[in-house]
CSV table of C-alpha atoms and ligand atoms in Angstrom, one decimal:
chain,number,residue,atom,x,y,z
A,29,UNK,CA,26.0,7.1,6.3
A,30,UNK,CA,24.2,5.1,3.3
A,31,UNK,CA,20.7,6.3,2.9
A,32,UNK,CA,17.7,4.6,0.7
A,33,UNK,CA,16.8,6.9,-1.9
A,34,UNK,CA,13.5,7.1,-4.3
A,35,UNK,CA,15.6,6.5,-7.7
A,36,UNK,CA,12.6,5.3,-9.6
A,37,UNK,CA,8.8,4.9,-9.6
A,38,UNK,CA,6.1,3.0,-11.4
A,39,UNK,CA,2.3,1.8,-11.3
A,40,UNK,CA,-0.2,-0.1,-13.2
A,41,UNK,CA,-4.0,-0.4,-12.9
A,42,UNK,CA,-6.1,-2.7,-14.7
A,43,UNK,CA,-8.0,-1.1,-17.2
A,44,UNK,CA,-11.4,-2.4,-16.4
A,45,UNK,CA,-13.7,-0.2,-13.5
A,46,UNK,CA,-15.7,-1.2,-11.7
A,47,UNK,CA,-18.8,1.1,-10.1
A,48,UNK,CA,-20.5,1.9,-7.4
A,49,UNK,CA,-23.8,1.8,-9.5
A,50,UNK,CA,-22.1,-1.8,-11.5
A,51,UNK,CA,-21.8,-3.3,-7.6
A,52,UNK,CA,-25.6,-1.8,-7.0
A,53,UNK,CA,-26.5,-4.7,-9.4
A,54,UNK,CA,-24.5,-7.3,-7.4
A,55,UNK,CA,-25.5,-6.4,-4.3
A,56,UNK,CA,-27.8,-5.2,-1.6
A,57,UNK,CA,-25.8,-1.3,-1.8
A,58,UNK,CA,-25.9,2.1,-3.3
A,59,UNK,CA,-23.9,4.7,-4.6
A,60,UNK,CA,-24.8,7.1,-1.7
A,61,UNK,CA,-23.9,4.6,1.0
A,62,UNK,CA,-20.5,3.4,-0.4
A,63,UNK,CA,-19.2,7.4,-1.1
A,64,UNK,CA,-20.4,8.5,2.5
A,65,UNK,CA,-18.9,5.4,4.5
A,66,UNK,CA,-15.8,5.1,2.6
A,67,UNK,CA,-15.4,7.9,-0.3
A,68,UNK,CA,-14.6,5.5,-2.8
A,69,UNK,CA,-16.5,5.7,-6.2
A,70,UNK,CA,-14.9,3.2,-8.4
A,71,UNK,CA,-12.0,0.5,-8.2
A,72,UNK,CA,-10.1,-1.1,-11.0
A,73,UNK,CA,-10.5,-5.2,-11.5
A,74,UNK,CA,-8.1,-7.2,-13.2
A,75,UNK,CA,-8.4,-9.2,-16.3
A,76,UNK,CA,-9.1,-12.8,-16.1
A,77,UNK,CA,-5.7,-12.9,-17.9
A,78,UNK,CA,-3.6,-10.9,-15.8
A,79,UNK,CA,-2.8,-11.7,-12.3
A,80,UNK,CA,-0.9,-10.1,-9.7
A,81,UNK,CA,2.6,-10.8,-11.2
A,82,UNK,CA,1.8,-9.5,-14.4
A,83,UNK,CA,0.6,-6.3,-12.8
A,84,UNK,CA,3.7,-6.4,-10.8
A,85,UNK,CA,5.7,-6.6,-13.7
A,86,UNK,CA,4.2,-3.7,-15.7
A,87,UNK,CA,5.0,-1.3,-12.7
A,88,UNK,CA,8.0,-2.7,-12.2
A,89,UNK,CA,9.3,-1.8,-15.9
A,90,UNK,CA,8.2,1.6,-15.5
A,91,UNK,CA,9.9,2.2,-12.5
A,92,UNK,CA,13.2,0.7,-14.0
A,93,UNK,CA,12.9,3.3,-17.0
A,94,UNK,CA,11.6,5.8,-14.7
A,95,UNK,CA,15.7,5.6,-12.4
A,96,UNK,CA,17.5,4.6,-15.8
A,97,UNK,CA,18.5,1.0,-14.9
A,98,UNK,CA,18.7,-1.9,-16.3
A,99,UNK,CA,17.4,-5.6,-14.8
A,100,UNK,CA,21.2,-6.5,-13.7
A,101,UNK,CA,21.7,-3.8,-11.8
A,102,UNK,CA,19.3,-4.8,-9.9
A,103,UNK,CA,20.5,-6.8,-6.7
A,104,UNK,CA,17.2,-8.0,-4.9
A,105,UNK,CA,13.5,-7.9,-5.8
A,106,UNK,CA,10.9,-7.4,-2.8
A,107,UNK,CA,7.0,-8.0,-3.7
A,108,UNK,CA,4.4,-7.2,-1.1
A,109,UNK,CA,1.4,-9.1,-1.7
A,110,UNK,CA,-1.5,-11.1,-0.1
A,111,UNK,CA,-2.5,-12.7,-3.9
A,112,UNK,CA,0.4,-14.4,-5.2
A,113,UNK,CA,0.3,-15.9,-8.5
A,114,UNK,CA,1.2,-19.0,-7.0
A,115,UNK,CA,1.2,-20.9,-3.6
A,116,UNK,CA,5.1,-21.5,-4.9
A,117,UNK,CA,7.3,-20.6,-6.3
A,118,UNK,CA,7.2,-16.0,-4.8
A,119,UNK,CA,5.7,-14.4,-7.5
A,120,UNK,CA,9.0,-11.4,-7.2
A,121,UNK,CA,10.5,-14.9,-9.0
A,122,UNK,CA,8.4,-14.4,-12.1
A,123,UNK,CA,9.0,-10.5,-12.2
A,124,UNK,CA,12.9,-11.2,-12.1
A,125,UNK,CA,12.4,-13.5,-15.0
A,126,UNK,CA,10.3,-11.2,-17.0
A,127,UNK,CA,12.5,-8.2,-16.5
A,128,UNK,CA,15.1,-10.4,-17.8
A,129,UNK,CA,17.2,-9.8,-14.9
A,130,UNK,CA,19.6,-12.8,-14.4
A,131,UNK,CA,21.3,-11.6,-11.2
A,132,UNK,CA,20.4,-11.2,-7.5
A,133,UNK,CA,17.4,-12.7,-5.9
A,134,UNK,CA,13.7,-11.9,-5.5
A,135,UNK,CA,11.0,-13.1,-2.7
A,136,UNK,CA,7.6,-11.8,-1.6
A,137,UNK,CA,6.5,-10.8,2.2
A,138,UNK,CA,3.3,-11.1,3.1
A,139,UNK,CA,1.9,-8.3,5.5
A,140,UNK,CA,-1.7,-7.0,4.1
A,141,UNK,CA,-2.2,-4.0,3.5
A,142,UNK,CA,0.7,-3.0,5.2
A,143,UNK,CA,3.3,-5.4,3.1
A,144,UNK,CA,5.2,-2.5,0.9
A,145,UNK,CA,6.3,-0.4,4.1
A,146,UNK,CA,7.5,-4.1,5.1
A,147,UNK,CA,9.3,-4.8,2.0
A,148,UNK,CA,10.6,-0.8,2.5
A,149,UNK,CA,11.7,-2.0,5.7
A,150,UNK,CA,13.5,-5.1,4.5
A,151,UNK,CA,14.9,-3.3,1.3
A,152,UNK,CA,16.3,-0.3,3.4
A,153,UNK,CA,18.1,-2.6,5.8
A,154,UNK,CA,19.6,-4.8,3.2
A,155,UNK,CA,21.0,-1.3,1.5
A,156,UNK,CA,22.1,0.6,4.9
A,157,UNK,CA,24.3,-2.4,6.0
A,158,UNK,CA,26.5,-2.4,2.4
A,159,UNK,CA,24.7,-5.9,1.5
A,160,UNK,CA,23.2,-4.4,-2.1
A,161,UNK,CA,22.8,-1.3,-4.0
A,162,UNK,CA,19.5,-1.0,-6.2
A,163,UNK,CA,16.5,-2.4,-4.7
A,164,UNK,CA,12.9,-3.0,-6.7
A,165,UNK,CA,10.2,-3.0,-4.1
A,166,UNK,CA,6.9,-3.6,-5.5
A,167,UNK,CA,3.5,-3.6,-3.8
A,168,UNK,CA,1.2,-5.8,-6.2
A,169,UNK,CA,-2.6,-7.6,-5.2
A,170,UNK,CA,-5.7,-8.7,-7.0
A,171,UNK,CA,-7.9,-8.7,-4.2
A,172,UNK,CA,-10.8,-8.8,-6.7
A,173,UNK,CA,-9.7,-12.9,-6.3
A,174,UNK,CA,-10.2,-13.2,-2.8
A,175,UNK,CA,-13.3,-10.8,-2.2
A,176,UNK,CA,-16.7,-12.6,-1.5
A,177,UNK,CA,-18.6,-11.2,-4.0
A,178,UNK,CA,-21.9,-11.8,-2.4
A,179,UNK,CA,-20.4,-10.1,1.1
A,180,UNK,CA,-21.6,-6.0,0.4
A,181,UNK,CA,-19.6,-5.7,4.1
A,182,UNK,CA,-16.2,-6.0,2.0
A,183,UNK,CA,-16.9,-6.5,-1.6
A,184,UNK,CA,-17.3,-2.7,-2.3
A,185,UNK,CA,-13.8,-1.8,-0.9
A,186,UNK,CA,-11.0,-3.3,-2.6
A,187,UNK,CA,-9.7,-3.3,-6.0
A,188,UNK,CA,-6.6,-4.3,-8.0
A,189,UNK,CA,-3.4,-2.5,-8.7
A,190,UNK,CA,0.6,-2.3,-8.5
A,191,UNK,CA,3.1,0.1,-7.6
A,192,UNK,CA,7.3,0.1,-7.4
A,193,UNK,CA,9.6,1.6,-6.1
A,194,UNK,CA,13.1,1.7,-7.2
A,195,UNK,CA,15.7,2.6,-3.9
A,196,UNK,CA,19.2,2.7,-4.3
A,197,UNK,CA,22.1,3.7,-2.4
A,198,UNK,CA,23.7,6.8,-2.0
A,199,UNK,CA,25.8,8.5,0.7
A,200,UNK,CA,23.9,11.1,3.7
A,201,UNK,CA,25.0,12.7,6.3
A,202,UNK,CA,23.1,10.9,9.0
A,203,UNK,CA,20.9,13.8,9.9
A,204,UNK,CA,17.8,14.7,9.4
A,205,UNK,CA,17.9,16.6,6.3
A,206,UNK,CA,19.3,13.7,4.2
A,207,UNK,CA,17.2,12.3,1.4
A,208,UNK,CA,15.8,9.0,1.2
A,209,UNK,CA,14.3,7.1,3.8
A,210,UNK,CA,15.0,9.0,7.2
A,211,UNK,CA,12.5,6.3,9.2
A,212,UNK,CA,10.5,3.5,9.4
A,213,UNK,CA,8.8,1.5,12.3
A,214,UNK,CA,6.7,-1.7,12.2
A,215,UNK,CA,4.1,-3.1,14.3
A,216,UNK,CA,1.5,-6.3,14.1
A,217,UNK,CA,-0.7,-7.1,16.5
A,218,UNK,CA,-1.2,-11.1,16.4
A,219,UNK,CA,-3.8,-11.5,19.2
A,220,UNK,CA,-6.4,-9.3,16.9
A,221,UNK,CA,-5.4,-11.1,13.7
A,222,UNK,CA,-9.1,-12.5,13.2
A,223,UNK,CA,-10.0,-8.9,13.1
A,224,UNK,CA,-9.2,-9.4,9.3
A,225,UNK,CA,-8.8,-13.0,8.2
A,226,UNK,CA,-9.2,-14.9,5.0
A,227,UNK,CA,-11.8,-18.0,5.2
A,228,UNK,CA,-9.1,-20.7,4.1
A,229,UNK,CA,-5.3,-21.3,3.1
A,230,UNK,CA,-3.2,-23.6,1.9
A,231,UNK,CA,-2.2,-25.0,4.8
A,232,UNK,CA,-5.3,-24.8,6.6
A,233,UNK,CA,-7.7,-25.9,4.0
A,234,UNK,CA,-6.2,-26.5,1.0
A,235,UNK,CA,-7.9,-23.8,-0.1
A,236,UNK,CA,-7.8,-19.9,-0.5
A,237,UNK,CA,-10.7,-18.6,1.2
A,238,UNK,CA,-12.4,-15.4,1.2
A,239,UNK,CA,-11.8,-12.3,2.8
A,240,UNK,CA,-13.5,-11.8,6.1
A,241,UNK,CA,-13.3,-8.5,8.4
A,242,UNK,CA,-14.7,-7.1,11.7
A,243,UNK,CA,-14.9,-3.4,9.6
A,244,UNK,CA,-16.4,-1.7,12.6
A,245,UNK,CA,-13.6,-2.6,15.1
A,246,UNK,CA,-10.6,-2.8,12.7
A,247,UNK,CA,-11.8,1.1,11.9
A,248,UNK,CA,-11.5,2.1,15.9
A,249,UNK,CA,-8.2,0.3,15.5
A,250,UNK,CA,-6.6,2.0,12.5
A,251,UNK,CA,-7.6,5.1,13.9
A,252,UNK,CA,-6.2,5.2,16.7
A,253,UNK,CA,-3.0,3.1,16.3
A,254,UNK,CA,-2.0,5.2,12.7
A,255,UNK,CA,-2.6,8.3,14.8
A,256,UNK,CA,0.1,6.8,17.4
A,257,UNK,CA,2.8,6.1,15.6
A,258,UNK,CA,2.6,8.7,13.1
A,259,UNK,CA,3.4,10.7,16.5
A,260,UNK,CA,5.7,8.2,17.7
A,261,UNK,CA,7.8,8.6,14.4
A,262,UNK,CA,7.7,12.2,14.2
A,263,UNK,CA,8.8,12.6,18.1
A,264,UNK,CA,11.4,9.8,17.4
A,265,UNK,CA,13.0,12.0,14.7
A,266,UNK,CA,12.7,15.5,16.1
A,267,UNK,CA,9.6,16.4,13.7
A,268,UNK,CA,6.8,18.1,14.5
A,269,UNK,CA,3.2,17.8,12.0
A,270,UNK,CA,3.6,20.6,10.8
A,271,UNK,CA,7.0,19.8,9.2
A,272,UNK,CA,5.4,17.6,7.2
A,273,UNK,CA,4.8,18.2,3.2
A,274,UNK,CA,2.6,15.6,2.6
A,275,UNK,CA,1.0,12.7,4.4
A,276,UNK,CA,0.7,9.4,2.2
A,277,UNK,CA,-1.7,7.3,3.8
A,278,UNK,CA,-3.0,3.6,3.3
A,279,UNK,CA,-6.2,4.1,1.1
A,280,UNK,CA,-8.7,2.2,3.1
A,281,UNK,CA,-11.5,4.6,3.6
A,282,UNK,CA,-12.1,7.9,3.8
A,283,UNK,CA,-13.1,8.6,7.3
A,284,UNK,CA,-10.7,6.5,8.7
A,285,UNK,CA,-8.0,9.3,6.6
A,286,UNK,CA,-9.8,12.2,8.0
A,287,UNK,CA,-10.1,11.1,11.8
A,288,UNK,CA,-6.4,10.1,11.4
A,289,UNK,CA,-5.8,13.6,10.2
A,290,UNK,CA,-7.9,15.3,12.5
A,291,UNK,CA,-6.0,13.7,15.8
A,292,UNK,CA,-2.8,14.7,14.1
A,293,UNK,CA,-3.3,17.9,12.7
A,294,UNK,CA,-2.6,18.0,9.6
A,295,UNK,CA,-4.5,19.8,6.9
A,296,UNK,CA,-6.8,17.9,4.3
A,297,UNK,CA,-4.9,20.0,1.5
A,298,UNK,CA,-1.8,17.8,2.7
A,299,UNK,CA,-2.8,14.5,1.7
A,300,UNK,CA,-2.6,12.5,-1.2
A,301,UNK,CA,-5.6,10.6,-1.9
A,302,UNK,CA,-6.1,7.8,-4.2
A,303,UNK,CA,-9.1,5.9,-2.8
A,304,UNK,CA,-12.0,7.5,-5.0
A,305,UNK,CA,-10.4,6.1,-7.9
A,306,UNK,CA,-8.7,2.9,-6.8
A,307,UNK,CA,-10.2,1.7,-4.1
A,308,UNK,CA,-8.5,-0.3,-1.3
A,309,UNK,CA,-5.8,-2.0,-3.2
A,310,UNK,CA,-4.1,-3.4,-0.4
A,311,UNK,CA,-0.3,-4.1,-1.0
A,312,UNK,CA,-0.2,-1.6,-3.7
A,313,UNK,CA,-2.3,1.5,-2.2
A,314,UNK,CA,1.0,3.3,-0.4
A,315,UNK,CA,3.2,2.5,-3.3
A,316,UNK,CA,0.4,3.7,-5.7
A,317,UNK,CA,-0.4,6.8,-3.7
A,318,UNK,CA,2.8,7.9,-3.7
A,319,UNK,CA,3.1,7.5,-7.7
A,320,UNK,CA,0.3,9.4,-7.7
A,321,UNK,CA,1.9,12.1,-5.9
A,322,UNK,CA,5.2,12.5,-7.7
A,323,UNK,CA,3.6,12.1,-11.4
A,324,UNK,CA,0.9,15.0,-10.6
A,325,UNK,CA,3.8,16.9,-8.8
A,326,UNK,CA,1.7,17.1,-5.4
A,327,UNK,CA,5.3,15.6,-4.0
A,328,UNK,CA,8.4,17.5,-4.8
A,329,UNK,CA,12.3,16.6,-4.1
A,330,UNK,CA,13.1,18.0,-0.8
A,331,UNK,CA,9.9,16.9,0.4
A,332,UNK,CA,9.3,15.7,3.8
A,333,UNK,CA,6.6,12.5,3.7
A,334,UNK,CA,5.1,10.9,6.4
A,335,UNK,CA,3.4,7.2,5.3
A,336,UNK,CA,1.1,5.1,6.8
A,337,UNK,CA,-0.6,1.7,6.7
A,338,UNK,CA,-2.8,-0.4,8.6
A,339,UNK,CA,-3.6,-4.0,7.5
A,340,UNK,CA,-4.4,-7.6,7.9
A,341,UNK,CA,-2.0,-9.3,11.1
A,342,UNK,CA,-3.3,-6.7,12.4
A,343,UNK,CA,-0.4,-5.1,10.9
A,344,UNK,CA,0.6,-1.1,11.0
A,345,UNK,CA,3.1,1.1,10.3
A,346,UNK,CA,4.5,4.5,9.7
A,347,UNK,CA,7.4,5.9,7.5
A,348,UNK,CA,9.2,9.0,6.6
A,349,UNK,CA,11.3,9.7,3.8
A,350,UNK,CA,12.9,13.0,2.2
A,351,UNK,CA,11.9,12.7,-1.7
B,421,ACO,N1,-24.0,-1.1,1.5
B,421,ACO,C1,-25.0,-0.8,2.3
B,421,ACO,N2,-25.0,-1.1,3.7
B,421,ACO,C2,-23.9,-1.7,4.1
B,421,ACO,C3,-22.8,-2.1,3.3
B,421,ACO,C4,-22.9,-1.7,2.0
B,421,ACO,N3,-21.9,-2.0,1.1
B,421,ACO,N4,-21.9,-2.7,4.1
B,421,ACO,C5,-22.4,-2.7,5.4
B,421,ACO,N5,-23.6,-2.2,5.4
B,421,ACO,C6,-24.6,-2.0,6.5
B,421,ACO,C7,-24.3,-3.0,7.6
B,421,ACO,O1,-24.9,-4.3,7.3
B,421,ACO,C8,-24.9,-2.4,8.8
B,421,ACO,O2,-26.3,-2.6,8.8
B,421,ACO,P1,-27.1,-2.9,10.1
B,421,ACO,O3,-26.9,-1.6,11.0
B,421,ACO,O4,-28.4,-3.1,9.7
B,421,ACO,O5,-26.4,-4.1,10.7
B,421,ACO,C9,-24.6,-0.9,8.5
B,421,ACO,O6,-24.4,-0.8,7.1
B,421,ACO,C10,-23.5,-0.3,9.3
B,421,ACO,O7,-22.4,-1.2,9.2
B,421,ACO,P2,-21.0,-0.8,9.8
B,421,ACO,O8,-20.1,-2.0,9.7
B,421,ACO,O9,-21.2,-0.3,11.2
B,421,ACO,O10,-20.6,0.3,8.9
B,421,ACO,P3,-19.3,1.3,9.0
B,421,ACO,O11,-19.8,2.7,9.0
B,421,ACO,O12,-18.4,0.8,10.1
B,421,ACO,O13,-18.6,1.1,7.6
B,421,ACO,C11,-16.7,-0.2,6.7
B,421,ACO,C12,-18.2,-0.2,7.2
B,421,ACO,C13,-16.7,0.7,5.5
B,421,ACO,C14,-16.3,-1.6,6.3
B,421,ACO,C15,-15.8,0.5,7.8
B,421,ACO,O14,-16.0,-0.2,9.0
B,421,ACO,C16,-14.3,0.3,7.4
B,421,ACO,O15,-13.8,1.0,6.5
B,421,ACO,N6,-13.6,-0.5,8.2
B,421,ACO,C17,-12.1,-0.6,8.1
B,421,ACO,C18,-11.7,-1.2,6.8
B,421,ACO,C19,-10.2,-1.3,6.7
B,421,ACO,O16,-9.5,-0.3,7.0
B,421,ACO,N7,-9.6,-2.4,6.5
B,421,ACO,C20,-8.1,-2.4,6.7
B,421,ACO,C21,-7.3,-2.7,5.6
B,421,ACO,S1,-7.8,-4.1,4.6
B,421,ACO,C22,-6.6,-5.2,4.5
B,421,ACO,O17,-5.6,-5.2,5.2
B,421,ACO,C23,-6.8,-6.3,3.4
């Protein structure tokens, strides 16, 4: 049986950061509130010359260095993102044409906060069935773009990043104890999609909008839908919790991690946590998280992971993969 394998990783954050005390200025907030409601302390903005591609594209050349690959060998480029560079042509278009790659083909999906584990999803099918060989899956937004800066209900959440993932083919057993990605299951939730809506779009208004949210009731609902299916995956794949190495959870706040964790039972020391640092950054958190992970050696090969997400649609999901 073909299996998707983690060949290759990469990330890129902006360099500037932006505070809780810099968004005390901006807004009616503090330090204090922002750390106990959601445990972030800082988030990373993009330049006014960089943009979501050109983040996409810095992660993306890491993670080809990272598997050893060059551009060509490369059959299909999948970008997750909510902010493309354009309303056309997909952003993925302008990575393939910066990585010099002159083969294949490259599109975006669109899924929130959950869009990597859907471009997972996509990139993993596209390998299982013989179709390609080496996938570049990127998660890439600059929320910063889209965030009502005047709204201290959203505007201290999100920040700007990328992450990429390089999977490429490679033969398993069909069991279990295979490498790569063992599992992954999608959800979205249409009738609560103005949960989590943007103000505008370009068919709508001709415009972009701004992000709006329900916070309080899109909490409740990542809670208990990212305890669900975590269970729901595990069960499906004859795991238990507790043979899990590490969970790798959509970095949206805090508490909704640790009530998550607490239904499930997994220990805090289990985690990987980026969200002090980074802030939501949509798209990119998972794919980012798990960079984190691997590079500080939290995640080792033979690991078992368990993902998550919960986004925009309403949109969730859960994956697990052997590193
Ligand atoms: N600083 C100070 N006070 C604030 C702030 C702030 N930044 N933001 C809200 N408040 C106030 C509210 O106005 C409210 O005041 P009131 O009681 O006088 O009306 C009070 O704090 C409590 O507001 P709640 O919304 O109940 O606060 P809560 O504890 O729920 O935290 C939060 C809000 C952080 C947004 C939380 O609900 C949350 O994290 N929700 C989920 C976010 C998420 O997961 N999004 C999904 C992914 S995003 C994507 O897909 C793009």
């Amino acid at each position: 049986m073909i299996r998707s394998v983690i060949k290759g990783f990469g990330a890129y954050l902006p360099e500037r950061r932006l505070t809780n005390f810099d968004l005390e200025k901006m807004v009616d907030t503090s330090d204090e509130w922002i750390v106990e409601r959601t445990g972030i302390r800082e988030r990373r903005i993009a330049a006014n010359d960089e943009t979501t591609g050109s983040l996409a594209i810095r992660a993306a050349r890491e993670a080809l260095a990272n598997a050893s690959l060059t551009p060509n060998q490369i059959d299909l480029i999948i970008l997750a993102t909510t902010t493309p560079d354009e309303t056309l042509p997909a952003t993925a278009t302008k990575v393939q044409a910066a990585l010099g790659m002159t083969s294949g083909f490259a599109f975006d999906i669109q899924a929130a906060c959950s869009g990597f584990m859907y471009a997972l999803s996509v990139a993993d099918n596209y390998i299982r069935t013989g179709a390609i060989r080496n996938a570049l899956v990127i998660g890439a937004d600059t929320l910063s773009r889209i965030v009502d800066w005047t709204d201290r209900n959203t505007c201290v959440l999100f920040g700007d990043g990328a992450g990429a993932v390089i999977l490429s083919a490679e033969e398993g057993q069909g069991t279990t104890t295979d490498s790569g990605i063992l599992s992954l299951i999608l959800r979205s939730d249409g009738a609560n999609r103005n949960m989590l809506i943007s103000s505008g779009g370009v068919s709508a208004s001709q415009s972009v909008g701004k992000i709006l949210m329900e916070g309080r009731e899109v909490f409740r609902f990542a809670v208990e839908n990212m305890s669900k299916i975590a269970h729901e995956i595990l069960s499906n794949n004859g795991f238990t919790i507790a043979d899990v190495d590490c969970l790798v959870p959509h970095q949206a706040n805090i508490r909704i991690i640790d009530a998550t964790c607490r239904k499930l039972g997994i220990p805090s020391d289990k985690v990987i946590l980026t969200l002090a640092d980074q802030g939501n950054t949509s798209g990119a958190s998972v794919a980012m998280a798990l960079y984190d992970g691997i590079t500080r050696g939290r995640i080792k090969h033979g690991d078992l992971l368990l993902l998550e997400t919960m986004g925009a649609g309403l949109t969730w999901s859960a994956g697990l993969i052997r590193y």
